XYZ file of N, CA and C in Angstrom:
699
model
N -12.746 -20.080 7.230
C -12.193 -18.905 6.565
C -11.498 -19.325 5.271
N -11.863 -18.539 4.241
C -11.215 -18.755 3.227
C -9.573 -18.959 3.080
N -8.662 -19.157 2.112
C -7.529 -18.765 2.071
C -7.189 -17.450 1.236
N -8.180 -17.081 0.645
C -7.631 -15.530 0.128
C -8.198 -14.822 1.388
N -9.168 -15.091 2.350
C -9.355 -13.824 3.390
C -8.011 -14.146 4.142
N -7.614 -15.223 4.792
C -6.424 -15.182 5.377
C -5.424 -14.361 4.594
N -5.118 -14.585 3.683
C -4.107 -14.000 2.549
C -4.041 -12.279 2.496
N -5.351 -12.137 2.352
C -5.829 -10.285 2.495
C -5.589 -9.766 4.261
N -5.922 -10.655 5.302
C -5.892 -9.876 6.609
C -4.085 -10.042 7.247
N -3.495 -10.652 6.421
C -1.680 -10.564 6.756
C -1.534 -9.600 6.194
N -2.128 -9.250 5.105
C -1.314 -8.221 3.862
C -1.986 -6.893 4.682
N -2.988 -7.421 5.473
C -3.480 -5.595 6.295
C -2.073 -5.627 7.711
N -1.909 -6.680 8.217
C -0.735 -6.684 8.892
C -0.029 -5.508 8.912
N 0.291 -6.214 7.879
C 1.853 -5.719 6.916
C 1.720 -4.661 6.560
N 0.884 -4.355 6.068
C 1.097 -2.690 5.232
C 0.502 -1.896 6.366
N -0.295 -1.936 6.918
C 0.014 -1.045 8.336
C 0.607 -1.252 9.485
N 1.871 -2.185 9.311
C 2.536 -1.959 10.442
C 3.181 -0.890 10.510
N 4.014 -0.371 9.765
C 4.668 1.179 9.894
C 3.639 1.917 10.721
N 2.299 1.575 11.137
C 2.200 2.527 12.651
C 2.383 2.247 13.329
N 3.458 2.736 14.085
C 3.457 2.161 15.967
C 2.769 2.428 16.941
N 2.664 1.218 17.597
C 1.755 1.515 18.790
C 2.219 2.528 19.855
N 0.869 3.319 20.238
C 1.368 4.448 21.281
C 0.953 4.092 22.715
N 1.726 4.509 23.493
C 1.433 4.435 24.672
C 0.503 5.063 25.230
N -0.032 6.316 24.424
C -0.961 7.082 25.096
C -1.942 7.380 23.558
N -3.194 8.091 23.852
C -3.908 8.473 22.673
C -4.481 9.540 23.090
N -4.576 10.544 23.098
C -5.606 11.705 23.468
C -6.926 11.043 22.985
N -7.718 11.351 23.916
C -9.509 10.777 23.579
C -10.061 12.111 24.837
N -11.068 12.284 24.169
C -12.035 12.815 25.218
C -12.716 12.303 26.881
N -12.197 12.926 27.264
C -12.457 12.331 28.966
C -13.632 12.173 29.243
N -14.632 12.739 28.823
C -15.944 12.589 28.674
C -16.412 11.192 28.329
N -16.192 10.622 26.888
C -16.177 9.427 26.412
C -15.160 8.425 26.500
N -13.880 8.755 26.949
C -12.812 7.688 26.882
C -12.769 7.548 28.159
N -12.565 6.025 29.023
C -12.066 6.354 30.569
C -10.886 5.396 30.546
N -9.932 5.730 31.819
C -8.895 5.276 31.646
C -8.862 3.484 31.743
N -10.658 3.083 31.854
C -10.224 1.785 31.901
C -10.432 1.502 29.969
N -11.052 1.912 29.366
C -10.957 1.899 28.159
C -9.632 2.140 27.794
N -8.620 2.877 27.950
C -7.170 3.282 27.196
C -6.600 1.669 27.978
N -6.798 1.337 29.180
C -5.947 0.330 29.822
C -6.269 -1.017 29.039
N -7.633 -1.303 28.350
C -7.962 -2.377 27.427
C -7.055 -2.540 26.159
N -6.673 -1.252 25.108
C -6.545 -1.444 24.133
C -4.713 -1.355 24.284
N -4.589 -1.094 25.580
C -2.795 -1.345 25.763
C -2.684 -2.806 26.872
N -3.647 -3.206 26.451
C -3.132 -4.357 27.414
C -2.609 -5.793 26.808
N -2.204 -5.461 25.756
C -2.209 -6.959 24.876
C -1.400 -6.593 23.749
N -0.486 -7.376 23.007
C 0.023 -7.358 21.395
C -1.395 -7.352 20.956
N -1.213 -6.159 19.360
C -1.856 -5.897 18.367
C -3.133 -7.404 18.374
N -2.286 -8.322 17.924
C -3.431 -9.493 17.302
C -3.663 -10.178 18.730
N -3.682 -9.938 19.896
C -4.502 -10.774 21.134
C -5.443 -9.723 21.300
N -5.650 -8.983 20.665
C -6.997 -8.042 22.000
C -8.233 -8.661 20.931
N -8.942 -8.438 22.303
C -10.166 -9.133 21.580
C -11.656 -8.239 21.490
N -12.131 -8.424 21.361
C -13.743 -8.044 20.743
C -13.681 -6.776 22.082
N -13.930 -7.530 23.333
C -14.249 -6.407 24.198
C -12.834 -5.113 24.892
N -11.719 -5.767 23.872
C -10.542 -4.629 24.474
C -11.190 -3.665 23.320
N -11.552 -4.145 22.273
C -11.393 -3.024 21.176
C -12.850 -2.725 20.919
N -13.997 -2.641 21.177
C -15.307 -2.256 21.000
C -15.606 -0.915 21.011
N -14.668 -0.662 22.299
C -14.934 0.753 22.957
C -14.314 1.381 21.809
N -13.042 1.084 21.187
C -12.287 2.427 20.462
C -12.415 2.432 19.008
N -13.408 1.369 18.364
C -13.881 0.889 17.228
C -14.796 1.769 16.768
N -15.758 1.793 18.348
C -17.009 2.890 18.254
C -15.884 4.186 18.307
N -15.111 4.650 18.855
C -14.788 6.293 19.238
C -13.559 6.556 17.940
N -13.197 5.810 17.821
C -11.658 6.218 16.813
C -11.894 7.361 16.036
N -10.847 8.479 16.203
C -11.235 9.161 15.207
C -11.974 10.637 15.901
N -12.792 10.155 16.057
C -14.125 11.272 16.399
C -13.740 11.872 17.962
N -13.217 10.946 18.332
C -13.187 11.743 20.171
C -12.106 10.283 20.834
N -10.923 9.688 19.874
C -10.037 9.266 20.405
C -9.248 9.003 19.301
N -8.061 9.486 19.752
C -7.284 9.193 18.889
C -7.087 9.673 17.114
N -6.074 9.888 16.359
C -6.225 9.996 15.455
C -5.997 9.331 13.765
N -5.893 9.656 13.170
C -5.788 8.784 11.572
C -4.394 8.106 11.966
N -3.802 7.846 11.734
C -2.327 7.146 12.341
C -2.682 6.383 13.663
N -3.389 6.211 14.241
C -3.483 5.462 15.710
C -4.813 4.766 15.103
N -5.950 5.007 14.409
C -6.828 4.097 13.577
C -6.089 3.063 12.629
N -4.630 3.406 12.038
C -4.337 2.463 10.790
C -3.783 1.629 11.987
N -2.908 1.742 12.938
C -2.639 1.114 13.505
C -3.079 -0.120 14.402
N -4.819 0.207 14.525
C -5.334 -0.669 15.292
C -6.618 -1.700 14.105
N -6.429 -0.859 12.887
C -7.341 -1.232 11.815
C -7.360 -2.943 11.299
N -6.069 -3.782 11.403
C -5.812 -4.786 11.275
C -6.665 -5.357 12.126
N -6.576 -5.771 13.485
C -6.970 -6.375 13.842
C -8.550 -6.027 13.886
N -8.995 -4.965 14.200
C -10.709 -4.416 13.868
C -10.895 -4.653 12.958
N -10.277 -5.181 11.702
C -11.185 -5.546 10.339
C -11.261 -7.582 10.588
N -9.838 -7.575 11.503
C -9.960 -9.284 11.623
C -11.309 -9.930 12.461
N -11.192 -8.968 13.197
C -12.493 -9.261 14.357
C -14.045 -8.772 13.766
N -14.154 -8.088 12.935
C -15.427 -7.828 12.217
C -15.588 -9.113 10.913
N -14.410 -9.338 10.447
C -14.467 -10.797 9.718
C -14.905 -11.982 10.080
N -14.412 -12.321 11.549
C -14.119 -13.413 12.095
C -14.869 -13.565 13.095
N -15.551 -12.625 13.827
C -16.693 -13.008 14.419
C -17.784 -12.034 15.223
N -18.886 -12.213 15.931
C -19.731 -11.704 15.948
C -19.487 -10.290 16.810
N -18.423 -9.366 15.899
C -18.276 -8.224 16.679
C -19.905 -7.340 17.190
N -18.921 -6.850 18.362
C -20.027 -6.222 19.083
C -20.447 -4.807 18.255
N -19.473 -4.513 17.415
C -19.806 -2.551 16.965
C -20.196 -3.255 15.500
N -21.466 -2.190 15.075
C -22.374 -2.548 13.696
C -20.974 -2.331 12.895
N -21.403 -3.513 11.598
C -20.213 -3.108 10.259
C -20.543 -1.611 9.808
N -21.668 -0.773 9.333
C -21.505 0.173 8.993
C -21.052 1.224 9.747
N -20.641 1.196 11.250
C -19.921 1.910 12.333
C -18.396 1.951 11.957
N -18.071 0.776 11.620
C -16.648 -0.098 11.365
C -15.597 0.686 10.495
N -16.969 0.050 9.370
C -16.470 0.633 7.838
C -16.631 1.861 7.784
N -17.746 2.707 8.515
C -17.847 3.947 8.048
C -16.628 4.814 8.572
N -16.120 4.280 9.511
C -14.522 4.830 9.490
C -13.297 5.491 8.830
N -13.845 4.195 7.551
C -13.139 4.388 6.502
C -13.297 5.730 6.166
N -14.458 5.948 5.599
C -14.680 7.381 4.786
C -14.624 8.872 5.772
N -15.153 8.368 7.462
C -14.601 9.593 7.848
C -12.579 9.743 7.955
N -12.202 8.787 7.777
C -10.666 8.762 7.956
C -10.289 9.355 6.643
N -11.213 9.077 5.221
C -10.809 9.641 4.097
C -9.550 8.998 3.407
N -10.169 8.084 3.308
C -9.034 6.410 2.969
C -9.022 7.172 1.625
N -10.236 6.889 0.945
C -9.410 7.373 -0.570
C -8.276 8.330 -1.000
N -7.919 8.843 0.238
C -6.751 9.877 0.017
C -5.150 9.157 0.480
N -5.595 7.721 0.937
C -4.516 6.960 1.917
C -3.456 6.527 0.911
N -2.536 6.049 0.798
C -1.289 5.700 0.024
C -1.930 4.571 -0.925
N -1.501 4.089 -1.849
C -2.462 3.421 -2.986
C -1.980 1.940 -1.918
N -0.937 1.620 -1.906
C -0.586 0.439 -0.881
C -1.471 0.030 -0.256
N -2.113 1.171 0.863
C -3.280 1.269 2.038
C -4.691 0.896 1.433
N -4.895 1.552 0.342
C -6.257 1.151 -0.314
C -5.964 0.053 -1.167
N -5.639 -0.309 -1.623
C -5.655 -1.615 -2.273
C -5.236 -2.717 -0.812
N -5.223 -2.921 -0.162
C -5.195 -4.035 1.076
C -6.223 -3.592 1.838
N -7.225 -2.458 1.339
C -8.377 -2.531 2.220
C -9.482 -3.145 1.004
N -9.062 -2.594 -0.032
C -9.973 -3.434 -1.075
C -9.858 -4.670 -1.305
N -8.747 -5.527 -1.340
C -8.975 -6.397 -1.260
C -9.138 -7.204 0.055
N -9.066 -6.872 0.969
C -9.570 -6.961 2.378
C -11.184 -7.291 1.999
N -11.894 -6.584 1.922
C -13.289 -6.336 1.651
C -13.780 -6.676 0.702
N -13.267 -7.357 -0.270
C -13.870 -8.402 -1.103
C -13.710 -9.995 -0.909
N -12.541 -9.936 -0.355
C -12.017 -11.328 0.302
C -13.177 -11.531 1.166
N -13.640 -10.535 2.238
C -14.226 -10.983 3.130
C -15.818 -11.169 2.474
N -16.171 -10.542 1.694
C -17.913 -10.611 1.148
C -17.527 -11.956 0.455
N -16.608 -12.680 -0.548
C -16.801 -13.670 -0.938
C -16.714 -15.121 -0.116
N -15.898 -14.976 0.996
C -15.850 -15.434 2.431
C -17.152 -15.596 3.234
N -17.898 -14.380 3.126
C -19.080 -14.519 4.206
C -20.129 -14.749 2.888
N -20.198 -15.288 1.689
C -21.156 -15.916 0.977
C -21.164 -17.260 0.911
N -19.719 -17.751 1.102
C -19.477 -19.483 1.728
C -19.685 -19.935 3.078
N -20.140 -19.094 3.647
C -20.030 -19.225 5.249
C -21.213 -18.722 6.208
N -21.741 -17.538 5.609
C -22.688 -17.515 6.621
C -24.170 -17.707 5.848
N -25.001 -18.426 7.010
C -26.258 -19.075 6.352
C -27.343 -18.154 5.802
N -27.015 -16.681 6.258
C -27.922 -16.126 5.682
C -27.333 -14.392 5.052
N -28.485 -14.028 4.202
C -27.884 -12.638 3.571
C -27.302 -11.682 4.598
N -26.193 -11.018 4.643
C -25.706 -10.101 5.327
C -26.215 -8.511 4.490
N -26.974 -8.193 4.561
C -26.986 -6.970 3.614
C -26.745 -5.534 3.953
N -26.548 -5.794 5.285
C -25.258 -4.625 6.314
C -23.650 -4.567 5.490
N -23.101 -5.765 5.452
C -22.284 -6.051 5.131
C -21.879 -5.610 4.028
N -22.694 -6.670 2.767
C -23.439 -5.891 1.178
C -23.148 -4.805 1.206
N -24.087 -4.001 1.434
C -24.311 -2.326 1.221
C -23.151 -1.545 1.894
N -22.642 -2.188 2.699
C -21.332 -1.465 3.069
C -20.006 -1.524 2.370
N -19.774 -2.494 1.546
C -18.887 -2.830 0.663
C -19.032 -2.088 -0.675
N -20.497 -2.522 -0.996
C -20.611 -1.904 -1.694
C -20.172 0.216 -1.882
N -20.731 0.619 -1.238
C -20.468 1.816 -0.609
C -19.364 2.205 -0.605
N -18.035 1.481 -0.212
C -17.009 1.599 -0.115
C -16.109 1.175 -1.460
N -16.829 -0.066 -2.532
C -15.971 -0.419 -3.523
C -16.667 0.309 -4.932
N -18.115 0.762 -4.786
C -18.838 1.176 -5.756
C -18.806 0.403 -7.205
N -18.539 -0.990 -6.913
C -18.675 -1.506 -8.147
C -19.840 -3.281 -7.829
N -20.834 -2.711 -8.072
C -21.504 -3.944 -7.191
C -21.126 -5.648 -8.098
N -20.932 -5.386 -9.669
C -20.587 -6.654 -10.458
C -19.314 -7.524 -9.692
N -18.688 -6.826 -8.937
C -17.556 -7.149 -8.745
C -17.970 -8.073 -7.175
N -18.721 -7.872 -6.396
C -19.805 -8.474 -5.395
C -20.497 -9.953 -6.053
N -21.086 -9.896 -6.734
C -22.063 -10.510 -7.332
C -21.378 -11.802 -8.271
N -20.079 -11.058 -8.652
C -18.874 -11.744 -9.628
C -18.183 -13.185 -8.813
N -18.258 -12.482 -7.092
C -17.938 -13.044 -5.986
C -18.402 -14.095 -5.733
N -20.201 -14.453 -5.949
C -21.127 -15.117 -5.460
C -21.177 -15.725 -6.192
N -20.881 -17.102 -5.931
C -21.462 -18.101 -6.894
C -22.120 -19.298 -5.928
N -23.415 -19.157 -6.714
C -24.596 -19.970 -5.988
C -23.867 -21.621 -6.124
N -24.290 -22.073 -4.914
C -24.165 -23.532 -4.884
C -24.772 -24.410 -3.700
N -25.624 -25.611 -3.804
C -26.107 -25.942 -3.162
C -24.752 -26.226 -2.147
N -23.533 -26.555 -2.398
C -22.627 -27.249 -1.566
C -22.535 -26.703 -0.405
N -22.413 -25.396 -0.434
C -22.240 -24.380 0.628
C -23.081 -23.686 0.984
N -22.794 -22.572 1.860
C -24.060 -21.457 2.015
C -24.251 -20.165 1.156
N -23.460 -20.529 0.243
C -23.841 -19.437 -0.628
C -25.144 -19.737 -1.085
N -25.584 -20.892 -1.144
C -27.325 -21.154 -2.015
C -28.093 -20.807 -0.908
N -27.850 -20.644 0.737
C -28.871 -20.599 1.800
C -28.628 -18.571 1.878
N -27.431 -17.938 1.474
C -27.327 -16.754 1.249
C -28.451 -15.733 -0.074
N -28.526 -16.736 -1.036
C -28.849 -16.505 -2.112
C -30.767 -16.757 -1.620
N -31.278 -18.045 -1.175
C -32.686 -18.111 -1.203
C -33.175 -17.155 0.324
N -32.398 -16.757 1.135
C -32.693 -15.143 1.947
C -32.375 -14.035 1.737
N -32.092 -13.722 0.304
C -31.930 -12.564 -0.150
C -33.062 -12.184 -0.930
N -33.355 -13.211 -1.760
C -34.757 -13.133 -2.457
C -36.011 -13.145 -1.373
N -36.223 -13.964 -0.323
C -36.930 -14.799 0.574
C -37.294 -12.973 1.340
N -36.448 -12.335 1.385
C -36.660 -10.881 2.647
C -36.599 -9.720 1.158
N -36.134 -10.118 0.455
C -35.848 -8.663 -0.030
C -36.326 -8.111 -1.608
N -36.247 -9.500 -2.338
C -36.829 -9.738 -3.844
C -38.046 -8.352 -3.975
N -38.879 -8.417 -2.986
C -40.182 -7.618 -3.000
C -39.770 -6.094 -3.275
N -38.930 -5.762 -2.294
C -38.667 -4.512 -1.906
C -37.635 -3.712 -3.665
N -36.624 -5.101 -3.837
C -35.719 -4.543 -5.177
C -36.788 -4.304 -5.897
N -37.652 -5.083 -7.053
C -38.747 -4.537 -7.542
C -39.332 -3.719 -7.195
N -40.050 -3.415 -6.344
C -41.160 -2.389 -6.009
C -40.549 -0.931 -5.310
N -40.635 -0.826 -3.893
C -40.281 0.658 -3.832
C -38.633 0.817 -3.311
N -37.964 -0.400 -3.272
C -36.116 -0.407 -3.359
C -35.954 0.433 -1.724
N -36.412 0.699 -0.891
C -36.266 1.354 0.677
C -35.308 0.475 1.386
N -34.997 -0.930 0.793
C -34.438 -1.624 1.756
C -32.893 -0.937 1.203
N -32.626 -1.082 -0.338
C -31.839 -1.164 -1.021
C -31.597 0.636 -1.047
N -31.729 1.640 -0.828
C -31.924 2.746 -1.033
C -29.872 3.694 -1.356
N -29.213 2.543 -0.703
C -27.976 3.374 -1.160
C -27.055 2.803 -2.423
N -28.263 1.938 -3.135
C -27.646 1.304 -4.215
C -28.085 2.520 -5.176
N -27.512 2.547 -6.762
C -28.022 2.974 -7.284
C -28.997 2.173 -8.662
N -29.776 2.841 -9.367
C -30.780 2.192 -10.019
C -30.127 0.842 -10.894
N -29.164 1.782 -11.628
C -27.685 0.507 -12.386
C -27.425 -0.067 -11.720
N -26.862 -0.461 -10.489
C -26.931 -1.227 -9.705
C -27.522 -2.218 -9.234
N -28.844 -1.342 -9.073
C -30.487 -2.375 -8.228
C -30.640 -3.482 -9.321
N -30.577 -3.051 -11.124
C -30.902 -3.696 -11.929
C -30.142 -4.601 -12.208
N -28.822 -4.183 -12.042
C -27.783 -5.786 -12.263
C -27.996 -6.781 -11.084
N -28.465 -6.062 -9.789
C -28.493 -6.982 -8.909
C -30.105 -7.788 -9.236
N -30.779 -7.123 -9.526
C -32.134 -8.101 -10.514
C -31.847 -9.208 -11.205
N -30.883 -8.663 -12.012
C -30.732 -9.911 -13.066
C -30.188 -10.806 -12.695
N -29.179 -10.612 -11.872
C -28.006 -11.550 -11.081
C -29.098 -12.772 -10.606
N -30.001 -12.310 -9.809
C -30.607 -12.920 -8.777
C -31.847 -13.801 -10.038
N -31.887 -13.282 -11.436
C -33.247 -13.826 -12.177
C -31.612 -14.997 -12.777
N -30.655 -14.548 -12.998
C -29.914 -15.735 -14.003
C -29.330 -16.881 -13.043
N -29.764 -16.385 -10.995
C -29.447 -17.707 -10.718
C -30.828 -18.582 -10.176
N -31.962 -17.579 -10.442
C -33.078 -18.212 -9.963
C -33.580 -19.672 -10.303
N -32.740 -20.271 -11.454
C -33.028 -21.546 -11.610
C -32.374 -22.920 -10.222
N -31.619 -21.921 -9.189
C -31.033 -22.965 -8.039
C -32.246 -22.848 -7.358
N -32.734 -22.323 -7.465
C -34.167 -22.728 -6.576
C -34.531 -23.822 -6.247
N -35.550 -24.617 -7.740
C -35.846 -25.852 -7.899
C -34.637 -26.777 -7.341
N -33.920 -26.535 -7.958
C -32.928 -27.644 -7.910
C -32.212 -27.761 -6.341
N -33.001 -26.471 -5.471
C -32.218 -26.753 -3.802
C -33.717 -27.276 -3.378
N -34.699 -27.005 -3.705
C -35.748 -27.499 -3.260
C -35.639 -28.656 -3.278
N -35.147 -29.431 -4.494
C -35.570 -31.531 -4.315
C -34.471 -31.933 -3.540
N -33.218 -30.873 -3.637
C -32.048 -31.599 -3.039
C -32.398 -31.739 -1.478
N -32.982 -29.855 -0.804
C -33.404 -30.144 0.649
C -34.360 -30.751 0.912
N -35.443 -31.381 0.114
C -36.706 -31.848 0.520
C -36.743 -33.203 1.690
N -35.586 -34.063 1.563
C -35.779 -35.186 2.952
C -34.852 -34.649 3.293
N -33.665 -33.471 3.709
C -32.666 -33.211 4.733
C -32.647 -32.016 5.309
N -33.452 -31.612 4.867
C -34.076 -29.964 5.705
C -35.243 -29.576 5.624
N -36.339 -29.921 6.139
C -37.802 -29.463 5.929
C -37.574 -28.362 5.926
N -37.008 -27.085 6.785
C -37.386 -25.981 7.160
C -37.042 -25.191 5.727
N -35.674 -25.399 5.446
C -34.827 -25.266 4.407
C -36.293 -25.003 2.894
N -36.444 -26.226 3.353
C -37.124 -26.999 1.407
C -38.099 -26.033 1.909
N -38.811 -25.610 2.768
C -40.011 -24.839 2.610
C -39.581 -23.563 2.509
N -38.528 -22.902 3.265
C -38.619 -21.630 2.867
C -38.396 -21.577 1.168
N -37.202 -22.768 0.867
C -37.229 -22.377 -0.540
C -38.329 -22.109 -1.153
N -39.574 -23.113 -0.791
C -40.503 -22.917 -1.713
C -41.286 -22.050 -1.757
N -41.610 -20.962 -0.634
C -42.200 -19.549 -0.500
C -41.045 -18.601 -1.337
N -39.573 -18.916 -1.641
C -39.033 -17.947 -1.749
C -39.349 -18.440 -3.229
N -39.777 -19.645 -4.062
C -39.633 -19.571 -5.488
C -40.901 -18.755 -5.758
N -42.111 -19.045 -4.477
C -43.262 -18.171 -5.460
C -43.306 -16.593 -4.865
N -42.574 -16.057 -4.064
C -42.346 -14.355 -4.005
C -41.046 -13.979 -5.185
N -40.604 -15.190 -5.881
C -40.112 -14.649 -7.051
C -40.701 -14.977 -8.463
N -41.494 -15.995 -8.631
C -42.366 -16.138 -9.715
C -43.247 -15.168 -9.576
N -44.367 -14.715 -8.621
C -45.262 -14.046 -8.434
C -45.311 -12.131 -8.248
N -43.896 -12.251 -8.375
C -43.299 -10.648 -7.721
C -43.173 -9.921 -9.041
């Protein structure tokens, strides 16, 4: 983990602690059962883990609980969607956000979710081996400024940002050019900066190809299908 994502998920701490935890939540009896309410009160805020909070990650909001009992549990649900292989999709997560109607939240609240969510995309471009574009498009979505993504990424063989970068082209290069279905909630300004982004770092190609060629066969070959679906595309 980075030290600015650490830095951004205290500062979500903090600025939503002024909600207190409740002892009870109205949820729908239908969808909530009392062993679900007994999970998410069974622990301080930062011990519950993936499976106390899955259940109310998916329901918050909609049929448990309300906007004030979401900020309250939002810290740690953004730590656990950071930090590891949560069970509820990111666009379930995040889309929270917009039914909660964050942009209306105290400027305090949105700025520690924004930078929350950039911390974490420049975080998961050093770290995870391949494109997240759930992730991507959800940030995006939520920050509407994709340069500021891309500003994030800086290719390097050192890390996984270069194994992020040759499976983004490797799955998706085809689709940005041609009919964009993968990419469909970007917009065209968008699609095109993310073109260029991807043509002004296309020269790490070569240069991850000779580096992986005796320490990753698998590696050096996908690179090399991914240099000619971008020469050829």
């Amino acid at each position: 983990m980075t030290e600015e994502l650490k830095i951004a998920l205290e500062n979500l701490y903090d600025t939503f602690s002024i909600y207190p935890f409740k002892s009870t939540m109205e949820g729908c009896p239908c969808c909530v059962s009392d062993t679900d309410k007994e999970k998410i009160h069974s622990k301080q805020l930062r011990d519950l883990t993936e499976e106390d909070l899955s259940r109310y990650a998916f329901k918050a909001m909609t049929t448990w609980g309300d906007i004030d009992d979401f900020k309250h549990y939002l810290p740690r649900i953004f730590e656990l969607l950071a930090t590891t292989d949560f069970i509820v999709d990111t666009f379930v997560v995040l889309g929270k956000l917009q039914y909660g109607k964050w942009q209306e939240w105290a400027d305090k609240e949105r700025r520690a979710i924004t930078h929350f969510l950039l911390a974490w995309w420049s975080d998961q471009t050093k770290h995870k081996s391949y494109f997240d574009k759930e992730a991507f498009t959800e940030i995006y979505k939520l920050t509407g400024d994709i340069e500021q993504l891309l500003n994030r990424w800086t290719v390097s063989i050192k890390d996984n940002s270069f194994s992020n970068f040759v499976d983004l082209v490797y799955n998706y290069y085809n689709d940005l050019t041609g009919k964009k279905t993968e990419f469909r909630e970007l917009d065209n300004a968008s699609i095109e900066k993310l073109i260029k982004w991807i043509k002004d770092n296309s020269k790490h190609l070569e240069t991850g190809f000779f580096h992986f060629a005796d320490k990753d066969s698998e590696l050096a070959e996908k690179i090399s299908t991914t240099q000619y679906i971008y020469e050829h595309t």
